[in-house]
mmCIF file with all atom_site columns, C-alpha atoms and ligand atoms in Angstrom:
data_model
loop_
_atom_site.group_PDB
_atom_site.id
_atom_site.type_symbol
_atom_site.label_atom_id
_atom_site.label_alt_id
_atom_site.label_comp_id
_atom_site.label_asym_id
_atom_site.label_entity_id
_atom_site.label_seq_id
_atom_site.pdbx_PDB_ins_code
_atom_site.Cartn_x
_atom_site.Cartn_y
_atom_site.Cartn_z
_atom_site.occupancy
_atom_site.B_iso_or_equiv
_atom_site.pdbx_formal_charge
_atom_site.auth_seq_id
_atom_site.auth_comp_id
_atom_site.auth_asym_id
_atom_site.auth_atom_id
_atom_site.pdbx_PDB_model_num
ATOM   1   C  CA  . MET A 1 1   ? 129.742 41.047 108.603 1.00 0.00 ? 182 MET A CA  1
ATOM   2   C  CA  . ALA A 1 2   ? 127.564 44.052 109.312 1.00 0.00 ? 183 ALA A CA  1
ATOM   3   C  CA  . ASP A 1 3   ? 124.489 42.055 108.318 1.00 0.00 ? 184 ASP A CA  1
ATOM   4   C  CA  . THR A 1 4   ? 125.445 39.273 110.641 1.00 0.00 ? 185 THR A CA  1
ATOM   5   C  CA  . GLU A 1 5   ? 125.987 41.733 113.464 1.00 0.00 ? 186 GLU A CA  1
ATOM   6   C  CA  . SER A 1 6   ? 122.601 43.390 112.689 1.00 0.00 ? 187 SER A CA  1
ATOM   7   C  CA  . GLU A 1 7   ? 120.750 40.033 112.662 1.00 0.00 ? 188 GLU A CA  1
ATOM   8   C  CA  . ASP A 1 8   ? 122.473 39.044 115.899 1.00 0.00 ? 189 ASP A CA  1
ATOM   9   C  CA  . GLY A 1 9   ? 121.326 42.347 117.344 1.00 0.00 ? 190 GLY A CA  1
ATOM   10  C  CA  . VAL A 1 10  ? 117.718 41.730 116.275 1.00 0.00 ? 191 VAL A CA  1
ATOM   11  C  CA  . ARG A 1 11  ? 117.780 38.230 117.819 1.00 0.00 ? 192 ARG A CA  1
ATOM   12  C  CA  . ARG A 1 12  ? 119.294 39.532 120.972 1.00 0.00 ? 193 ARG A CA  1
ATOM   13  C  CA  . ARG A 1 13  ? 116.667 42.279 121.240 1.00 0.00 ? 194 ARG A CA  1
ATOM   14  C  CA  . ASP A 1 14  ? 113.890 39.859 120.549 1.00 0.00 ? 195 ASP A CA  1
ATOM   15  C  CA  . PHE A 1 15  ? 115.280 37.415 123.116 1.00 0.00 ? 196 PHE A CA  1
ATOM   16  C  CA  . ILE A 1 16  ? 115.581 40.200 125.717 1.00 0.00 ? 197 ILE A CA  1
ATOM   17  C  CA  . HIS A 1 17  ? 112.004 41.222 124.897 1.00 0.00 ? 198 HIS A CA  1
ATOM   18  C  CA  . ILE A 1 18  ? 110.794 37.641 125.502 1.00 0.00 ? 199 ILE A CA  1
ATOM   19  C  CA  . ALA A 1 19  ? 112.718 37.515 128.780 1.00 0.00 ? 200 ALA A CA  1
ATOM   20  C  CA  . ALA A 1 20  ? 111.310 40.862 129.805 1.00 0.00 ? 201 ALA A CA  1
ATOM   21  C  CA  . VAL A 1 21  ? 107.793 39.754 129.066 1.00 0.00 ? 202 VAL A CA  1
ATOM   22  C  CA  . GLY A 1 22  ? 108.359 36.575 131.040 1.00 0.00 ? 203 GLY A CA  1
ATOM   23  C  CA  . THR A 1 23  ? 109.709 38.604 133.950 1.00 0.00 ? 204 THR A CA  1
ATOM   24  C  CA  . ALA A 1 24  ? 106.706 40.857 133.884 1.00 0.00 ? 205 ALA A CA  1
ATOM   25  C  CA  . GLY A 1 25  ? 104.374 37.937 133.807 1.00 0.00 ? 206 GLY A CA  1
ATOM   26  C  CA  . VAL A 1 26  ? 102.174 39.216 131.079 1.00 0.00 ? 207 VAL A CA  1
ATOM   27  C  CA  . GLY A 1 27  ? 99.193  37.060 130.149 1.00 0.00 ? 208 GLY A CA  1
ATOM   28  C  CA  . GLY A 1 28  ? 99.776  33.290 130.068 1.00 0.00 ? 209 GLY A CA  1
ATOM   29  C  CA  . VAL A 1 29  ? 103.497 33.489 130.724 1.00 0.00 ? 210 VAL A CA  1
ATOM   30  C  CA  . PHE A 1 30  ? 102.511 33.188 134.372 1.00 0.00 ? 211 PHE A CA  1
ATOM   31  C  CA  . VAL A 1 31  ? 101.347 29.755 133.521 1.00 0.00 ? 212 VAL A CA  1
ATOM   32  C  CA  . VAL A 1 32  ? 104.784 28.675 132.323 1.00 0.00 ? 213 VAL A CA  1
ATOM   33  C  CA  . LEU A 1 33  ? 107.515 30.261 134.331 1.00 0.00 ? 214 LEU A CA  1
ATOM   34  C  CA  . PRO A 1 34  ? 106.577 29.437 137.898 1.00 0.00 ? 215 PRO A CA  1
ATOM   35  C  CA  . LEU A 1 35  ? 106.356 25.789 137.102 1.00 0.00 ? 216 LEU A CA  1
ATOM   36  C  CA  . VAL A 1 36  ? 109.574 25.923 135.154 1.00 0.00 ? 217 VAL A CA  1
ATOM   37  C  CA  . SER A 1 37  ? 111.413 27.515 138.101 1.00 0.00 ? 218 SER A CA  1
ATOM   38  C  CA  . GLN A 1 38  ? 110.020 24.909 140.458 1.00 0.00 ? 219 GLN A CA  1
ATOM   39  C  CA  . MET A 1 39  ? 111.224 22.038 138.328 1.00 0.00 ? 220 MET A CA  1
ATOM   40  C  CA  . ALA A 1 40  ? 114.749 23.251 137.571 1.00 0.00 ? 221 ALA A CA  1
ATOM   41  C  CA  . PRO A 1 41  ? 117.593 23.633 140.024 1.00 0.00 ? 222 PRO A CA  1
ATOM   42  C  CA  . SER A 1 42  ? 119.135 26.441 137.914 1.00 0.00 ? 223 SER A CA  1
ATOM   43  C  CA  . ALA A 1 43  ? 118.494 28.343 134.731 1.00 0.00 ? 224 ALA A CA  1
ATOM   44  C  CA  . ASP A 1 44  ? 121.515 26.852 133.050 1.00 0.00 ? 225 ASP A CA  1
ATOM   45  C  CA  . VAL A 1 45  ? 120.387 23.292 133.734 1.00 0.00 ? 226 VAL A CA  1
ATOM   46  C  CA  . LEU A 1 46  ? 116.896 24.140 132.511 1.00 0.00 ? 227 LEU A CA  1
ATOM   47  C  CA  . ALA A 1 47  ? 118.246 25.687 129.326 1.00 0.00 ? 228 ALA A CA  1
ATOM   48  C  CA  . GLU A 1 48  ? 120.114 22.504 128.440 1.00 0.00 ? 229 GLU A CA  1
ATOM   49  C  CA  . SER A 1 49  ? 117.539 19.905 129.387 1.00 0.00 ? 230 SER A CA  1
ATOM   50  C  CA  . SER A 1 50  ? 113.742 20.079 129.263 1.00 0.00 ? 231 SER A CA  1
ATOM   51  C  CA  . THR A 1 51  ? 111.000 22.454 130.014 1.00 0.00 ? 232 THR A CA  1
ATOM   52  C  CA  . GLU A 1 52  ? 107.734 21.391 131.700 1.00 0.00 ? 233 GLU A CA  1
ATOM   53  C  CA  . ILE A 1 53  ? 104.673 23.474 130.937 1.00 0.00 ? 234 ILE A CA  1
ATOM   54  C  CA  . ASP A 1 54  ? 101.142 23.495 132.394 1.00 0.00 ? 235 ASP A CA  1
ATOM   55  C  CA  . VAL A 1 55  ? 98.848  24.236 129.490 1.00 0.00 ? 236 VAL A CA  1
ATOM   56  C  CA  . SER A 1 56  ? 95.604  24.140 131.415 1.00 0.00 ? 237 SER A CA  1
ATOM   57  C  CA  . ALA A 1 57  ? 95.120  27.926 131.583 1.00 0.00 ? 238 ALA A CA  1
ATOM   58  C  CA  . ILE A 1 58  ? 95.935  28.653 127.931 1.00 0.00 ? 239 ILE A CA  1
ATOM   59  C  CA  . GLU A 1 59  ? 92.730  29.841 126.243 1.00 0.00 ? 240 GLU A CA  1
ATOM   60  C  CA  . PRO A 1 60  ? 91.760  29.056 122.639 1.00 0.00 ? 241 PRO A CA  1
ATOM   61  C  CA  . GLY A 1 61  ? 93.469  31.505 120.367 1.00 0.00 ? 242 GLY A CA  1
ATOM   62  C  CA  . GLN A 1 62  ? 96.091  32.319 123.011 1.00 0.00 ? 243 GLN A CA  1
ATOM   63  C  CA  . THR A 1 63  ? 99.827  31.728 122.653 1.00 0.00 ? 244 THR A CA  1
ATOM   64  C  CA  . VAL A 1 64  ? 102.171 31.812 125.606 1.00 0.00 ? 245 VAL A CA  1
ATOM   65  C  CA  . LYS A 1 65  ? 105.941 32.211 125.278 1.00 0.00 ? 246 LYS A CA  1
ATOM   66  C  CA  . ALA A 1 66  ? 108.499 30.152 127.173 1.00 0.00 ? 247 ALA A CA  1
ATOM   67  C  CA  . ILE A 1 67  ? 112.177 29.594 126.825 1.00 0.00 ? 248 ILE A CA  1
ATOM   68  C  CA  . PHE A 1 68  ? 113.578 26.184 125.741 1.00 0.00 ? 249 PHE A CA  1
ATOM   69  C  CA  . ARG A 1 69  ? 117.293 25.666 125.342 1.00 0.00 ? 250 ARG A CA  1
ATOM   70  C  CA  . LYS A 1 70  ? 117.780 29.406 125.451 1.00 0.00 ? 251 LYS A CA  1
ATOM   71  C  CA  . GLN A 1 71  ? 115.442 30.002 122.596 1.00 0.00 ? 252 GLN A CA  1
ATOM   72  C  CA  . PRO A 1 72  ? 111.820 31.236 122.421 1.00 0.00 ? 253 PRO A CA  1
ATOM   73  C  CA  . LEU A 1 73  ? 109.169 28.592 122.464 1.00 0.00 ? 254 LEU A CA  1
ATOM   74  C  CA  . PHE A 1 74  ? 105.486 29.288 121.456 1.00 0.00 ? 255 PHE A CA  1
ATOM   75  C  CA  . VAL A 1 75  ? 102.716 27.202 123.005 1.00 0.00 ? 256 VAL A CA  1
ATOM   76  C  CA  . ARG A 1 76  ? 99.445  27.882 121.245 1.00 0.00 ? 257 ARG A CA  1
ATOM   77  C  CA  . ARG A 1 77  ? 95.924  26.593 121.799 1.00 0.00 ? 258 ARG A CA  1
ATOM   78  C  CA  . LEU A 1 78  ? 94.103  26.647 118.518 1.00 0.00 ? 259 LEU A CA  1
ATOM   79  C  CA  . THR A 1 79  ? 90.513  27.710 118.294 1.00 0.00 ? 260 THR A CA  1
ATOM   80  C  CA  . PRO A 1 80  ? 87.993  25.282 116.733 1.00 0.00 ? 261 PRO A CA  1
ATOM   81  C  CA  . GLU A 1 81  ? 87.901  27.425 113.684 1.00 0.00 ? 262 GLU A CA  1
ATOM   82  C  CA  . GLU A 1 82  ? 91.699  27.418 113.355 1.00 0.00 ? 263 GLU A CA  1
ATOM   83  C  CA  . ILE A 1 83  ? 91.713  23.622 113.661 1.00 0.00 ? 264 ILE A CA  1
ATOM   84  C  CA  . VAL A 1 84  ? 89.251  23.314 110.816 1.00 0.00 ? 265 VAL A CA  1
ATOM   85  C  CA  . GLU A 1 85  ? 91.111  25.806 108.681 1.00 0.00 ? 266 GLU A CA  1
ATOM   86  C  CA  . ALA A 1 86  ? 94.506  24.215 109.240 1.00 0.00 ? 267 ALA A CA  1
ATOM   87  C  CA  . GLY A 1 87  ? 93.059  20.806 108.632 1.00 0.00 ? 268 GLY A CA  1
ATOM   88  C  CA  . GLU A 1 88  ? 91.430  21.799 105.434 1.00 0.00 ? 269 GLU A CA  1
ATOM   89  C  CA  . THR A 1 89  ? 94.435  23.553 103.868 1.00 0.00 ? 270 THR A CA  1
ATOM   90  C  CA  . PRO A 1 90  ? 95.391  21.609 100.745 1.00 0.00 ? 271 PRO A CA  1
ATOM   91  C  CA  . ILE A 1 91  ? 98.741  19.974 101.146 1.00 0.00 ? 272 ILE A CA  1
ATOM   92  C  CA  . ALA A 1 92  ? 99.676  21.039 97.617  1.00 0.00 ? 273 ALA A CA  1
ATOM   93  C  CA  . ASP A 1 93  ? 99.454  24.743 98.787  1.00 0.00 ? 274 ASP A CA  1
ATOM   94  C  CA  . LEU A 1 94  ? 102.223 24.168 101.383 1.00 0.00 ? 275 LEU A CA  1
ATOM   95  C  CA  . ARG A 1 95  ? 105.872 24.788 100.737 1.00 0.00 ? 276 ARG A CA  1
ATOM   96  C  CA  . ASP A 1 96  ? 106.791 22.407 103.521 1.00 0.00 ? 277 ASP A CA  1
ATOM   97  C  CA  . PRO A 1 97  ? 104.000 19.918 103.406 1.00 0.00 ? 278 PRO A CA  1
ATOM   98  C  CA  . GLU A 1 98  ? 102.871 18.841 106.911 1.00 0.00 ? 279 GLU A CA  1
ATOM   99  C  CA  . THR A 1 99  ? 99.383  18.316 108.144 1.00 0.00 ? 280 THR A CA  1
ATOM   100 C  CA  . LEU A 1 100 ? 98.043  19.594 111.422 1.00 0.00 ? 281 LEU A CA  1
ATOM   101 C  CA  . ASP A 1 101 ? 98.112  15.975 112.660 1.00 0.00 ? 282 ASP A CA  1
ATOM   102 C  CA  . ASP A 1 102 ? 101.813 15.782 111.738 1.00 0.00 ? 283 ASP A CA  1
ATOM   103 C  CA  . ARG A 1 103 ? 102.489 18.757 113.963 1.00 0.00 ? 284 ARG A CA  1
ATOM   104 C  CA  . THR A 1 104 ? 100.382 17.957 116.997 1.00 0.00 ? 285 THR A CA  1
ATOM   105 C  CA  . LYS A 1 105 ? 99.847  15.007 119.345 1.00 0.00 ? 286 LYS A CA  1
ATOM   106 C  CA  . GLU A 1 106 ? 96.944  12.539 119.076 1.00 0.00 ? 287 GLU A CA  1
ATOM   107 C  CA  . GLY A 1 107 ? 94.217  13.699 121.407 1.00 0.00 ? 288 GLY A CA  1
ATOM   108 C  CA  . HIS A 1 108 ? 95.729  17.151 121.677 1.00 0.00 ? 289 HIS A CA  1
ATOM   109 C  CA  . ARG A 1 109 ? 95.128  18.500 118.207 1.00 0.00 ? 290 ARG A CA  1
ATOM   110 C  CA  . ASP A 1 110 ? 94.421  21.932 119.634 1.00 0.00 ? 291 ASP A CA  1
ATOM   111 C  CA  . MET A 1 111 ? 97.889  22.361 121.248 1.00 0.00 ? 292 MET A CA  1
ATOM   112 C  CA  . LEU A 1 112 ? 100.561 23.599 118.882 1.00 0.00 ? 293 LEU A CA  1
ATOM   113 C  CA  . ILE A 1 113 ? 104.024 23.792 120.265 1.00 0.00 ? 294 ILE A CA  1
ATOM   114 C  CA  . THR A 1 114 ? 106.778 25.308 118.110 1.00 0.00 ? 295 THR A CA  1
ATOM   115 C  CA  . MET A 1 115 ? 110.041 27.053 118.463 1.00 0.00 ? 296 MET A CA  1
ATOM   116 C  CA  . GLY A 1 116 ? 109.525 30.819 118.169 1.00 0.00 ? 297 GLY A CA  1
ATOM   117 C  CA  . VAL A 1 117 ? 112.406 31.119 115.720 1.00 0.00 ? 298 VAL A CA  1
ATOM   118 C  CA  . CYS A 1 118 ? 111.919 31.966 112.109 1.00 0.00 ? 299 CYS A CA  1
ATOM   119 C  CA  . THR A 1 119 ? 113.377 29.352 109.858 1.00 0.00 ? 300 THR A CA  1
ATOM   120 C  CA  . HIS A 1 120 ? 114.856 31.983 107.467 1.00 0.00 ? 301 HIS A CA  1
ATOM   121 C  CA  . LEU A 1 121 ? 117.505 33.732 109.586 1.00 0.00 ? 302 LEU A CA  1
ATOM   122 C  CA  . GLY A 1 122 ? 116.337 33.194 113.122 1.00 0.00 ? 303 GLY A CA  1
ATOM   123 C  CA  . CYS A 1 123 ? 114.354 36.269 114.088 1.00 0.00 ? 304 CYS A CA  1
ATOM   124 C  CA  . VAL A 1 124 ? 111.437 35.839 116.552 1.00 0.00 ? 305 VAL A CA  1
ATOM   125 C  CA  . PRO A 1 125 ? 108.086 35.992 114.649 1.00 0.00 ? 306 PRO A CA  1
ATOM   126 C  CA  . GLN A 1 126 ? 105.291 38.160 115.898 1.00 0.00 ? 307 GLN A CA  1
ATOM   127 C  CA  . GLY A 1 127 ? 101.729 37.139 116.496 1.00 0.00 ? 308 GLY A CA  1
ATOM   128 C  CA  . ALA A 1 128 ? 102.194 35.326 119.777 1.00 0.00 ? 309 ALA A CA  1
ATOM   129 C  CA  . ALA A 1 129 ? 101.151 38.239 121.976 1.00 0.00 ? 310 ALA A CA  1
ATOM   130 C  CA  . GLU A 1 130 ? 98.120  40.416 121.905 1.00 0.00 ? 311 GLU A CA  1
ATOM   131 C  CA  . GLY A 1 131 ? 98.602  43.422 119.625 1.00 0.00 ? 312 GLY A CA  1
ATOM   132 C  CA  . GLU A 1 132 ? 101.409 41.874 117.586 1.00 0.00 ? 313 GLU A CA  1
ATOM   133 C  CA  . VAL A 1 133 ? 101.021 41.507 113.850 1.00 0.00 ? 314 VAL A CA  1
ATOM   134 C  CA  . LYS A 1 134 ? 99.707  38.075 112.887 1.00 0.00 ? 315 LYS A CA  1
ATOM   135 C  CA  . GLY A 1 135 ? 100.371 38.173 109.160 1.00 0.00 ? 316 GLY A CA  1
ATOM   136 C  CA  . GLU A 1 136 ? 98.217  37.079 106.271 1.00 0.00 ? 317 GLU A CA  1
ATOM   137 C  CA  . TYR A 1 137 ? 97.433  33.569 107.388 1.00 0.00 ? 318 TYR A CA  1
ATOM   138 C  CA  . GLY A 1 138 ? 96.390  34.296 110.973 1.00 0.00 ? 319 GLY A CA  1
ATOM   139 C  CA  . GLY A 1 139 ? 99.432  32.712 112.603 1.00 0.00 ? 320 GLY A CA  1
ATOM   140 C  CA  . TYR A 1 140 ? 102.844 34.280 112.974 1.00 0.00 ? 321 TYR A CA  1
ATOM   141 C  CA  . PHE A 1 141 ? 104.628 36.988 111.022 1.00 0.00 ? 322 PHE A CA  1
ATOM   142 C  CA  . CYS A 1 142 ? 108.343 37.564 110.894 1.00 0.00 ? 323 CYS A CA  1
ATOM   143 C  CA  . PRO A 1 143 ? 109.042 41.266 110.594 1.00 0.00 ? 324 PRO A CA  1
ATOM   144 C  CA  . CYS A 1 144 ? 112.689 40.790 109.561 1.00 0.00 ? 325 CYS A CA  1
ATOM   145 C  CA  . HIS A 1 145 ? 112.038 39.858 105.908 1.00 0.00 ? 326 HIS A CA  1
ATOM   146 C  CA  . GLY A 1 146 ? 108.323 39.250 105.786 1.00 0.00 ? 327 GLY A CA  1
ATOM   147 C  CA  . SER A 1 147 ? 107.708 35.494 106.242 1.00 0.00 ? 328 SER A CA  1
ATOM   148 C  CA  . HIS A 1 148 ? 104.087 34.506 107.076 1.00 0.00 ? 329 HIS A CA  1
ATOM   149 C  CA  . TYR A 1 149 ? 103.201 31.362 108.958 1.00 0.00 ? 330 TYR A CA  1
ATOM   150 C  CA  . ASP A 1 150 ? 99.684  29.994 109.314 1.00 0.00 ? 331 ASP A CA  1
ATOM   151 C  CA  . THR A 1 151 ? 97.919  29.012 112.554 1.00 0.00 ? 332 THR A CA  1
ATOM   152 C  CA  . ALA A 1 152 ? 99.706  25.653 112.418 1.00 0.00 ? 333 ALA A CA  1
ATOM   153 C  CA  . GLY A 1 153 ? 103.020 27.402 112.163 1.00 0.00 ? 334 GLY A CA  1
ATOM   154 C  CA  . ARG A 1 154 ? 103.519 26.404 108.578 1.00 0.00 ? 335 ARG A CA  1
ATOM   155 C  CA  . ILE A 1 155 ? 105.338 28.709 106.178 1.00 0.00 ? 336 ILE A CA  1
ATOM   156 C  CA  . ARG A 1 156 ? 102.918 30.142 103.627 1.00 0.00 ? 337 ARG A CA  1
ATOM   157 C  CA  . LYS A 1 157 ? 104.687 33.211 102.193 1.00 0.00 ? 338 LYS A CA  1
ATOM   158 C  CA  . GLY A 1 158 ? 108.063 34.906 102.319 1.00 0.00 ? 339 GLY A CA  1
ATOM   159 C  CA  . PRO A 1 159 ? 111.666 33.695 102.342 1.00 0.00 ? 340 PRO A CA  1
ATOM   160 C  CA  . ALA A 1 160 ? 111.534 31.195 105.198 1.00 0.00 ? 341 ALA A CA  1
ATOM   161 C  CA  . PRO A 1 161 ? 112.170 27.711 103.694 1.00 0.00 ? 342 PRO A CA  1
ATOM   162 C  CA  . THR A 1 162 ? 110.462 25.500 106.232 1.00 0.00 ? 343 THR A CA  1
ATOM   163 C  CA  . ASN A 1 163 ? 107.754 25.504 108.920 1.00 0.00 ? 344 ASN A CA  1
ATOM   164 C  CA  . LEU A 1 164 ? 108.419 26.584 112.507 1.00 0.00 ? 345 LEU A CA  1
ATOM   165 C  CA  . VAL A 1 165 ? 110.114 23.708 114.205 1.00 0.00 ? 346 VAL A CA  1
ATOM   166 C  CA  . VAL A 1 166 ? 108.116 21.450 116.430 1.00 0.00 ? 347 VAL A CA  1
ATOM   167 C  CA  . PRO A 1 167 ? 110.498 20.314 119.213 1.00 0.00 ? 348 PRO A CA  1
ATOM   168 C  CA  . GLU A 1 168 ? 110.288 16.875 120.690 1.00 0.00 ? 349 GLU A CA  1
ATOM   169 C  CA  . TYR A 1 169 ? 107.658 16.900 123.415 1.00 0.00 ? 350 TYR A CA  1
ATOM   170 C  CA  . ALA A 1 170 ? 105.160 14.734 125.196 1.00 0.00 ? 351 ALA A CA  1
ATOM   171 C  CA  . PHE A 1 171 ? 102.049 15.119 127.240 1.00 0.00 ? 352 PHE A CA  1
ATOM   172 C  CA  . THR A 1 172 ? 102.790 13.587 130.667 1.00 0.00 ? 353 THR A CA  1
ATOM   173 C  CA  . SER A 1 173 ? 99.188  14.235 131.760 1.00 0.00 ? 354 SER A CA  1
ATOM   174 C  CA  . ASP A 1 174 ? 96.166  15.939 130.176 1.00 0.00 ? 355 ASP A CA  1
ATOM   175 C  CA  . THR A 1 175 ? 97.528  19.335 131.099 1.00 0.00 ? 356 THR A CA  1
ATOM   176 C  CA  . ILE A 1 176 ? 101.321 18.980 131.486 1.00 0.00 ? 357 ILE A CA  1
ATOM   177 C  CA  . VAL A 1 177 ? 103.729 18.992 128.552 1.00 0.00 ? 358 VAL A CA  1
ATOM   178 C  CA  . THR A 1 178 ? 107.392 18.199 128.795 1.00 0.00 ? 359 THR A CA  1
ATOM   179 C  CA  . VAL A 1 179 ? 109.428 19.732 125.978 1.00 0.00 ? 360 VAL A CA  1
ATOM   180 C  CA  . GLY A 1 180 ? 112.781 18.152 125.235 1.00 0.00 ? 361 GLY A CA  1
HETATM 181 FE FE1 . FES B 2 .   ? 112.326 35.742 109.380 1.00 0.00 ? 94  FES B FE1 1
HETATM 182 FE FE2 . FES B 2 .   ? 114.067 36.472 107.592 1.00 0.00 ? 94  FES B FE2 1
HETATM 183 S  S1  . FES B 2 .   ? 114.442 35.922 109.595 1.00 0.00 ? 94  FES B S1  1
HETATM 184 S  S2  . FES B 2 .   ? 111.876 36.322 107.361 1.00 0.00 ? 94  FES B S2  1
#
């Protein structure tokens, strides 16, 4: 019971942190939230339906955070080097075998969109914001129990059983993504 309360507390703190970062408009979050607020009549409606994101200002190597269905969402533009590295990773080395192509859209291989929720027990991984720990594989690191995800959001080390979840999404233009 105490563990559950503790994990809930960690998730709540991480969620509040994400919300606070969004409110402060740090980095690329500015790209996301104004458009989201224009599109949705209310936060509750937005949380239960879809999120529209303008990815045009996201730089290679940058991840911006958004909220989708009340949970953190990471929108990352991979660098050319990260695309090569992710593409060359032997599938046999992966606990949850998915190629980069499996996790991105045709023609948009540089855009990786995942839930920002560790698949172990639901903490928010680090590595999305400047200064956060990226972990051993250059992607995301979950500080709760030490799961390491690579730049394609695939689990590489630690207790998490599966890759970061890629939600349903589609490019409605070259620069606009609709998630959900
Ligand atoms: Fe992420 Fe346990 S919740 S490693």
